[in-house]
Coordinates of C-alpha atoms in Angstrom, one line a residue:
X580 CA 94.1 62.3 92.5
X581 CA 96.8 60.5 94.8
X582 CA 97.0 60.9 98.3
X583 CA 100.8 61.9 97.5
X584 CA 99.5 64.6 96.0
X585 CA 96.5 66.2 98.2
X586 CA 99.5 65.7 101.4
X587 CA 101.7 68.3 98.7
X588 CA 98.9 70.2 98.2
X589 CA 97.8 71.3 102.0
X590 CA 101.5 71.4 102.9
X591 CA 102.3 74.1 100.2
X592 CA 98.7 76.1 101.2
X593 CA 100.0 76.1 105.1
X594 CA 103.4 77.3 104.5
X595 CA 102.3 80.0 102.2
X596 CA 99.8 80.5 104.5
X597 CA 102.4 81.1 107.7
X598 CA 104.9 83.0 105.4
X599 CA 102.7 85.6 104.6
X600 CA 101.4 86.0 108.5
X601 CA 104.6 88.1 109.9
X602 CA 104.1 90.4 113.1
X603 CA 103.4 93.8 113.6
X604 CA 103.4 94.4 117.3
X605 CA 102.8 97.5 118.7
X606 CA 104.7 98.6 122.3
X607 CA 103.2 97.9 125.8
X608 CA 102.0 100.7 127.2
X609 CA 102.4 101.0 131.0
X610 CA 98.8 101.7 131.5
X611 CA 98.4 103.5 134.1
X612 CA 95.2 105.1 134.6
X613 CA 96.4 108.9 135.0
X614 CA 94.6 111.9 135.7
X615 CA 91.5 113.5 134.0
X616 CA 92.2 116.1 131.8
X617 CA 89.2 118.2 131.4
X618 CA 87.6 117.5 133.9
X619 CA 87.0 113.7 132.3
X620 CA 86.9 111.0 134.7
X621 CA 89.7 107.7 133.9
X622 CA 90.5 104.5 134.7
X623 CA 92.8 101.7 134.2
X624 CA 94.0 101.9 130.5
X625 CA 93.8 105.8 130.5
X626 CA 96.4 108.5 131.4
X627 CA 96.3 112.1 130.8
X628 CA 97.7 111.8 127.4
X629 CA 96.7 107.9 126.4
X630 CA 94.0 105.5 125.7
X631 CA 95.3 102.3 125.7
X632 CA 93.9 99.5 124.0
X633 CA 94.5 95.5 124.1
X634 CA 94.4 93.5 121.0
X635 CA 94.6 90.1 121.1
X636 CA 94.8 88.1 117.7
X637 CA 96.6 85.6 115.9
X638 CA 99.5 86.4 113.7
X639 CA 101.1 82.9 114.1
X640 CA 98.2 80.4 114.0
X641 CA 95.4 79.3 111.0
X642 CA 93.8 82.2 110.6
X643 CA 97.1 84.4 110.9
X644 CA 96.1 86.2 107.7
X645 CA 92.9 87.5 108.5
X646 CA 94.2 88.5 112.0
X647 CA 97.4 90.5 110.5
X648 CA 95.2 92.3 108.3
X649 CA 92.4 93.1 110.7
X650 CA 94.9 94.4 112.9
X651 CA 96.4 96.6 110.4
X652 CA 93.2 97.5 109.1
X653 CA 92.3 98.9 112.8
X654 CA 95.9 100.6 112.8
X655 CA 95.2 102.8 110.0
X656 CA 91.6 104.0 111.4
X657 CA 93.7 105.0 115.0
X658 CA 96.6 106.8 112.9
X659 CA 94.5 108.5 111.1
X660 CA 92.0 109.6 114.2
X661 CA 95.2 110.5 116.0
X662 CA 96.5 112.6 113.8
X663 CA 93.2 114.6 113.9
X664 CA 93.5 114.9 117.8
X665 CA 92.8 111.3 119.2
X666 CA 89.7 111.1 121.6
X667 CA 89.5 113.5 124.8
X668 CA 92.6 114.9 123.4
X669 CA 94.0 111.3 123.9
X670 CA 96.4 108.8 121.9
X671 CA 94.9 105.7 120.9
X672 CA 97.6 103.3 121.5
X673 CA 96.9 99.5 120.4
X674 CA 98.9 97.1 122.8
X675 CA 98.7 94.2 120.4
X676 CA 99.7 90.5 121.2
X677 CA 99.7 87.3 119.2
X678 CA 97.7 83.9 121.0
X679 CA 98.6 81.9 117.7
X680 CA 94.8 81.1 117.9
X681 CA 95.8 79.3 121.0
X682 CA 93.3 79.4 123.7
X683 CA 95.9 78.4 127.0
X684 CA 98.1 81.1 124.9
X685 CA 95.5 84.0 125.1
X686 CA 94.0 83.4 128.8
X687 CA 98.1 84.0 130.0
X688 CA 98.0 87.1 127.7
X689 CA 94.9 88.6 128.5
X690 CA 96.0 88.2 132.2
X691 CA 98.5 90.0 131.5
X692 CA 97.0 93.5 129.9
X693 CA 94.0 93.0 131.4
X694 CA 95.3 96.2 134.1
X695 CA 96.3 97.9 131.4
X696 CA 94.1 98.5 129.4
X697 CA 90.8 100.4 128.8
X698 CA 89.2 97.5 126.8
X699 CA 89.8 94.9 123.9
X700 CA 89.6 97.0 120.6
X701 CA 90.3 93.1 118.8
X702 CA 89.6 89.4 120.8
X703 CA 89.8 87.2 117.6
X704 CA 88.3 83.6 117.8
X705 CA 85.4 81.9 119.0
X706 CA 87.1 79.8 121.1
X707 CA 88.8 82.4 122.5
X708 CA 86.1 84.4 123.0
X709 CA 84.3 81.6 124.8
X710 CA 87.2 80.6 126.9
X711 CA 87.8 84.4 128.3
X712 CA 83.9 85.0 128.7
X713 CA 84.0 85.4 132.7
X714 CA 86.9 87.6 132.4
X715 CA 85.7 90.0 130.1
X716 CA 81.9 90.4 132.2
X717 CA 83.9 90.4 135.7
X718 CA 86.5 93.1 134.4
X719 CA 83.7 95.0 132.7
X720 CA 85.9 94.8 129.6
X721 CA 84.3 96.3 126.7
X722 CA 85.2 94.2 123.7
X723 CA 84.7 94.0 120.0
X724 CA 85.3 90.1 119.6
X725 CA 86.5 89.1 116.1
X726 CA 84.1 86.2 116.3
X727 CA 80.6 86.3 115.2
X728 CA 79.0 83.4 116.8
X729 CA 75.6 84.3 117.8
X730 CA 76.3 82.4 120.9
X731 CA 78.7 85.5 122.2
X732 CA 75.8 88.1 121.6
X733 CA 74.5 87.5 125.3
X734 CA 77.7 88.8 126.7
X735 CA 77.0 92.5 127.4
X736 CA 80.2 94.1 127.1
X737 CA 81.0 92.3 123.3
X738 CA 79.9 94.6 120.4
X739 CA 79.5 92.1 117.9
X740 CA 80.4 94.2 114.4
X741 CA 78.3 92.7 112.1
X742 CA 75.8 89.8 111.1
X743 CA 76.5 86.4 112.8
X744 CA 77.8 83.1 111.5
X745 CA 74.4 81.5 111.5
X746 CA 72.9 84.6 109.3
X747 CA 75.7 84.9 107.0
X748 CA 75.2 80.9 106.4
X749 CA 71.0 81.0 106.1
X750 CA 71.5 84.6 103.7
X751 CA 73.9 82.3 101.4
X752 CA 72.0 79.2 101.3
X753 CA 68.7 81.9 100.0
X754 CA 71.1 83.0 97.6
X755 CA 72.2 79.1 96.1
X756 CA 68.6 78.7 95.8
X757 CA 68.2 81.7 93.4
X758 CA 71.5 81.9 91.6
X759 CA 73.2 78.2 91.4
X760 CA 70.2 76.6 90.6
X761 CA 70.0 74.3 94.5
X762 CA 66.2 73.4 95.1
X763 CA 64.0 71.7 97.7
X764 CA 64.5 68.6 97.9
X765 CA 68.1 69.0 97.3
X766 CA 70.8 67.1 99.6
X767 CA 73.8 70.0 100.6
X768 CA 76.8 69.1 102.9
X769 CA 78.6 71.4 105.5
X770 CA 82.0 70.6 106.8
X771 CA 82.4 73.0 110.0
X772 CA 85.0 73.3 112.8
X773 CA 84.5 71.9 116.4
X774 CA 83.5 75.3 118.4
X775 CA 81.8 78.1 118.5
X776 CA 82.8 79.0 115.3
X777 CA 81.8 76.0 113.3
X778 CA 78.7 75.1 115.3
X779 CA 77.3 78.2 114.6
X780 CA 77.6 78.5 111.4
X781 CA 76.2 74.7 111.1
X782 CA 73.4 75.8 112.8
X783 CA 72.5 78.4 110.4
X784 CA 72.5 75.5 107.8
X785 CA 70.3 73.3 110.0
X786 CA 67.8 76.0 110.1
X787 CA 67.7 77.1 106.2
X788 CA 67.5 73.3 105.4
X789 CA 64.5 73.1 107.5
X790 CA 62.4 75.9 106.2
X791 CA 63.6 75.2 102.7
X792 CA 62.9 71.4 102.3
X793 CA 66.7 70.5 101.6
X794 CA 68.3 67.9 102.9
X795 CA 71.4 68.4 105.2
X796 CA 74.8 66.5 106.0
X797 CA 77.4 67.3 108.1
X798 CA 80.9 66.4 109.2
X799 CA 82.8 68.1 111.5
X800 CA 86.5 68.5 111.6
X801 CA 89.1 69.6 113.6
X802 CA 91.0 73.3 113.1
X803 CA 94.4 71.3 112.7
X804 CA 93.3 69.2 109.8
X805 CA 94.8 70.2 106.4
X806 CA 93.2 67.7 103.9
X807 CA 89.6 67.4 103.6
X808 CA 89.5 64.7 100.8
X809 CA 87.5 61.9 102.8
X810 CA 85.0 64.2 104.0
X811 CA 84.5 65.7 100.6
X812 CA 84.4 62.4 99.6
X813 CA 81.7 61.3 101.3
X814 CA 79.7 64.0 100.9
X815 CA 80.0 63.1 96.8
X816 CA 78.7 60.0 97.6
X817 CA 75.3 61.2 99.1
X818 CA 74.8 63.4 96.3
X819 CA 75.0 66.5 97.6
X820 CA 74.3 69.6 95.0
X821 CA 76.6 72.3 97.7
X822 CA 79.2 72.5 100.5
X823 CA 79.1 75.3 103.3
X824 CA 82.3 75.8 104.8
X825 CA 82.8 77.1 108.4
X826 CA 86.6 76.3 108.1
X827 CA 90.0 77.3 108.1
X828 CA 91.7 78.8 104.7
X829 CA 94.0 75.9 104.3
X830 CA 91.0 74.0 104.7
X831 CA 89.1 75.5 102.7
X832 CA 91.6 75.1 99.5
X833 CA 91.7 71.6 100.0
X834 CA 87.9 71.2 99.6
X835 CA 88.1 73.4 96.2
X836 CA 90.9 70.9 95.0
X837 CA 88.8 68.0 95.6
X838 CA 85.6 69.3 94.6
X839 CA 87.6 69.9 91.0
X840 CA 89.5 66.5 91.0
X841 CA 86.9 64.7 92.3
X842 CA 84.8 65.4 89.4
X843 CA 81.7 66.5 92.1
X844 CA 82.2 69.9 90.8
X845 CA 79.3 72.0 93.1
X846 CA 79.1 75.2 94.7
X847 CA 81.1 76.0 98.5
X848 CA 79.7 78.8 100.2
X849 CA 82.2 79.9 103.0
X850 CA 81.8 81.9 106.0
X851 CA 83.6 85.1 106.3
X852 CA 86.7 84.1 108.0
X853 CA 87.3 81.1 105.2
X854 CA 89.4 82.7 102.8
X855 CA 92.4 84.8 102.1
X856 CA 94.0 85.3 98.5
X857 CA 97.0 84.1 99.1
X858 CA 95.1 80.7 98.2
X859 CA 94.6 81.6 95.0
X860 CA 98.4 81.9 94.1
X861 CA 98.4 78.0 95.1
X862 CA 97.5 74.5 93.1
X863 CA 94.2 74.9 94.7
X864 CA 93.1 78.7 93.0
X865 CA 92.0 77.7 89.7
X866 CA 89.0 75.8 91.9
X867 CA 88.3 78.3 94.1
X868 CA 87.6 80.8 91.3
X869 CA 85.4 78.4 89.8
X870 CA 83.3 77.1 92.6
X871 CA 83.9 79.7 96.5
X872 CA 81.4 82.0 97.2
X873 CA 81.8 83.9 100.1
X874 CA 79.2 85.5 102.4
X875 CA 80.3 88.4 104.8
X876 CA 79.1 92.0 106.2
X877 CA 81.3 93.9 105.3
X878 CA 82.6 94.6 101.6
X879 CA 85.3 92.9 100.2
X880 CA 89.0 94.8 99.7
X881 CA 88.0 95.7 95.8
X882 CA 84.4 97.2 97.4
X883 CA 83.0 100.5 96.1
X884 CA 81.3 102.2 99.0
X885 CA 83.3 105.4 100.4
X886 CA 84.9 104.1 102.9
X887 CA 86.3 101.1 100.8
X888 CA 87.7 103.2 98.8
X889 CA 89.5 105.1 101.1
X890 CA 91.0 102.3 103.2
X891 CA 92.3 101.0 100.0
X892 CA 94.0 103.9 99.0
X893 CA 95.6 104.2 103.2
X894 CA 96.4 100.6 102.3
X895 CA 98.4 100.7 99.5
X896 CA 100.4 103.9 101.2
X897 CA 101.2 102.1 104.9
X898 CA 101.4 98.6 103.7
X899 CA 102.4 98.2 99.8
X900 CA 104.6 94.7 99.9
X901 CA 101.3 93.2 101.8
X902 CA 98.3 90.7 99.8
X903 CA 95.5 92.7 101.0
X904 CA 91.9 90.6 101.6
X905 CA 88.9 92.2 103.0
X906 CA 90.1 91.3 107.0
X907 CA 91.3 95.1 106.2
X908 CA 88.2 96.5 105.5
X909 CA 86.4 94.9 108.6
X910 CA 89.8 95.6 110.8
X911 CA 89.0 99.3 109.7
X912 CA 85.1 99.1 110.3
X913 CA 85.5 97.7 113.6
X914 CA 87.9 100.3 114.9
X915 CA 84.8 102.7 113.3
X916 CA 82.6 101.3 116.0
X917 CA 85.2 101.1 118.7
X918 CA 85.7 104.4 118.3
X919 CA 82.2 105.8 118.2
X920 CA 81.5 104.4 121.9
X921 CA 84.6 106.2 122.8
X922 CA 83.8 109.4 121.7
X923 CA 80.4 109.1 123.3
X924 CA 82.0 108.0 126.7
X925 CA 84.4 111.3 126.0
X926 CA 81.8 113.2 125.6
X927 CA 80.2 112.1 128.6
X928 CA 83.5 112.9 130.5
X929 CA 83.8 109.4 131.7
X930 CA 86.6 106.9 130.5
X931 CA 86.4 104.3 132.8
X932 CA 85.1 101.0 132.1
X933 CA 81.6 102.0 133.7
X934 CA 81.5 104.8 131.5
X935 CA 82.5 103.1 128.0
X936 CA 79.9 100.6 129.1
X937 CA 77.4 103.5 129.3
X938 CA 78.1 105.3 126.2
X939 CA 77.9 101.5 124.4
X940 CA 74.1 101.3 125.8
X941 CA 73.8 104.9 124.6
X942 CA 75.1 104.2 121.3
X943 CA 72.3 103.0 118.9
X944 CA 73.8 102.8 115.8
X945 CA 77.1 103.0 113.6
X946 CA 77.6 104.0 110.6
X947 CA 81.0 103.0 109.1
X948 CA 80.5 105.3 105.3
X949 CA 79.0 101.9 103.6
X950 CA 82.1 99.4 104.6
X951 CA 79.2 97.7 106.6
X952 CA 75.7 97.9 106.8
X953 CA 73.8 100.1 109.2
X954 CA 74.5 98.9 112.4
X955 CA 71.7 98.8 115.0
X956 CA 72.6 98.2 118.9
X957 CA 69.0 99.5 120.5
X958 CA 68.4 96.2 121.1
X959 CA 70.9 94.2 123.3
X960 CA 71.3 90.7 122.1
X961 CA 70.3 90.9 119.0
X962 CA 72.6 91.0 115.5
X963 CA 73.1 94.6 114.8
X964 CA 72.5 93.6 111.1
X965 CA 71.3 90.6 109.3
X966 CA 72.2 91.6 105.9
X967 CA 75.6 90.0 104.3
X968 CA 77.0 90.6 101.0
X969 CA 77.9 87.6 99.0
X970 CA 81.5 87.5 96.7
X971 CA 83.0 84.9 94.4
X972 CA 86.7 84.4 94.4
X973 CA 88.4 86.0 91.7
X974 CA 92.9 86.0 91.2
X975 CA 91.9 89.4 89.5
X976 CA 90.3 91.4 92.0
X977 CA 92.1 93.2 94.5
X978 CA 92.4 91.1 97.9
X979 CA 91.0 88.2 95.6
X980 CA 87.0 88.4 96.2
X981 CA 84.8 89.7 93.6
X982 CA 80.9 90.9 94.7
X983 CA 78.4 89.5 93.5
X984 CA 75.1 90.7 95.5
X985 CA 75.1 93.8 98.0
X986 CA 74.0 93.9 101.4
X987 CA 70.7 91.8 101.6
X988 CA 69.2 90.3 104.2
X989 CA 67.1 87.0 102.6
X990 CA 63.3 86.3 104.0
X991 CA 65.2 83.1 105.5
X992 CA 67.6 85.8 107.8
X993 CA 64.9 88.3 108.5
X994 CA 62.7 85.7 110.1
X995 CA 65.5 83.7 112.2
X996 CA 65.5 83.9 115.5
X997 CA 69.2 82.1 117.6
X998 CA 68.0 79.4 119.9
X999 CA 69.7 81.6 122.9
X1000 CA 67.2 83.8 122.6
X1001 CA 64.8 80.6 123.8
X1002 CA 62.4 80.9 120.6
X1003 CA 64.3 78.0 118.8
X1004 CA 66.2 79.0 115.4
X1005 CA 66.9 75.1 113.7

């Protein structure tokens, strides 16, 4: 394979990448906090006839796909619940900006709506996420992060929706072990961003290696890097039997070409936020079909539960010139959640930031209709579910990922405990 070539390749994945990431913004609301119809008590982001709502994402960056989804995943749970009356008799309005997965980019723009704005309905990126930490405990801004680093689950005001990086890489290694034919002893490689993001999910590698008697290398790479032939390389040359990816898209399509061309030919197991089908449609697809599995909790687009099904459908209606991928389903799931603290803070008659807080403490569990698994939030810090679902990628599956086991939790997950929580997890 020339070096010609694997340039042509990653250029063609970015562009088609960034071509298929266009923006949807919503308008700024003027945020005002408004009187308290009802006798409910408000606060900045609220008026007598709004709920206002920041989202911060990336529609312009490497993970534009996912975050264009997500967001209109999140749009069509908030049409539809205002069209049956809102919350407190309240819009939900989204006042949605794009950071390009830039972190200078989003503190400027949270700064901006931070007044505005009851809380963040969407933060995406573990960077991001880490960078605006402060801000989001000083304002008391409570915040569904589209990050799931088991490092941002000691902020109180994030609601982390979902399993963790960490447990989504342990539950996938479990699964190697029993379906791909990896075994003690074994060597496996993970190639993982610089961050929260990667770390995290490296960590969860570190810690399944340990218990399970494999041996682990890593390499770490930067989110601006496009070809991973030299780290995939060198991985080949240790022997490894498997490569976890905690990557971008582009990135990961690289390290399915070279994997095929390469001749090394082993299972990748991604993390959640590593794949979008658009990939598929590029020189790269033919290899991820054969070789990505990716672990996640929440179902794929093409997932059978009830509310799967219906998103699919609202999907197809709102959006039918769009790729969908899965970031729709979660997009939709998270908004669930979001939503369920706000009608407990409604029903509470308080919508100020102390009172969403309250009603999040209040609010044990979710249930999202099977999109995701049976949240639990009774106990602060923790993952509210350690169970992931686990999906090849497949060009004939709607949004590109085919399941392949339901929501498990392996024995590796159940008994992992995050070094933050000071009992030690690698």
């Amino acid at each position: 394979m020339t070096s010609r070539w694997r340039l042509g390749v990653a250029g063609c994945i970015a562009l088609v990448l960034l071509a298929s990431a266009c923006s949807t913004k919503a308008k700024k609301s003027d945020g005002n906090s408004g009187g308290g119809g009802g006798g409910v008590k408000t606060g900045p982001g609220v008026t007598a006839s709004t709920i206002n709502l920041g989202v911060l994402t990336d529609l312009s960056g490497v993970f534009a796909v996912l975050g264009k989804s997500i967001t209109q995943g999140a749009q069509l749970y908030f049409d539809d619940l205002n069209k049956s009356g809102g919350i407190c008799g309240r819009t939900v309005k989204l006042n949605i900006k794009d950071d390009g997965y830039d972190v200078q980019k989003a503190v400027g723009l949270y700064a901006d709506m931070s007044s505005s704005v009851l809380g963040m309905e969407q933060l995406l990126g573990s960077p991001i996420n880490a960078a605006l930490k402060q801000n989001v405990e000083s304002d008391k801004m409570f915040t569904i992060p589209v990050s799931w680093a088991s490092s941002i689950l000691d902020n109180p005001y994030n609601m982390v929706v979902g399993s963790t990086y960490d447990l989504e890489t342990i539950n996938g290694i479990s699964w190697l072990m029993k379906n791909k034919g990896l075994k003690s002893g074994d060597t496996i490689g993970h190639i993982y961003l610089q961050g929260e993001y990667g770390e995290n999910g490296y960590l969860g590698s570190q810690y399944a290696a340990k218990q399970a008697g494999l041996k682990l290398v890593g390499s770490q790479v930067t989110a601006t890097a496009t070809d991973l032939s030299s780290q995939v390389a060198s991985l080949k040359s240790k022997g490894v039997k498997a490569i976890v990816l905690t990557t971008t898209p582009t990135q990961t399509a690289s390290a399915a070409a070279v994997d095929a061309a390469s001749g090394l030919n082993v299972p990748l197991l991604g993390n959640s936020p590593v794949f979008v089908p658009q990939l598929l449609k590029t020189a790269a697809g033919p290899a991820l079909e054969k070789f990505l599995y990716v672990t996640a909790s929440w179902q794929p687009y093409s997932g059978d539960s009830a509310a799967a099904v219906k998103v699919r459908e609202a999907y197809k209606a709102a959006y039918p010139k769009e790729v969908p991928n899965g970031g729709v389903d979660w997009g939709y799931g998270g908004a669930t959640a979001y939503a369920t603290v706000l009608k407990k803070a409604c029903e509470n008659k308080d919508l100020t930031r102390d009172g969403v807080q309250a009603a999040f403490r209040q609010t044990t569990s979710v249930d999202t209709d099977g999109m995701l698994p049976s949240l639990d939030y009774s106990h602060p810090g923790d993952p509210a579910t350690r169970e992931v679902n686990v999906a090849q990628a497949d060009a004939a599956t709607e949004g590109g990922l085919k399941q392949v086991l339901p929501f498990t939790a392996s024995d590796l997950a159940t008994g992992y405990v995050a070094p933050m929580h000071g009992k030690g997890g690698s």
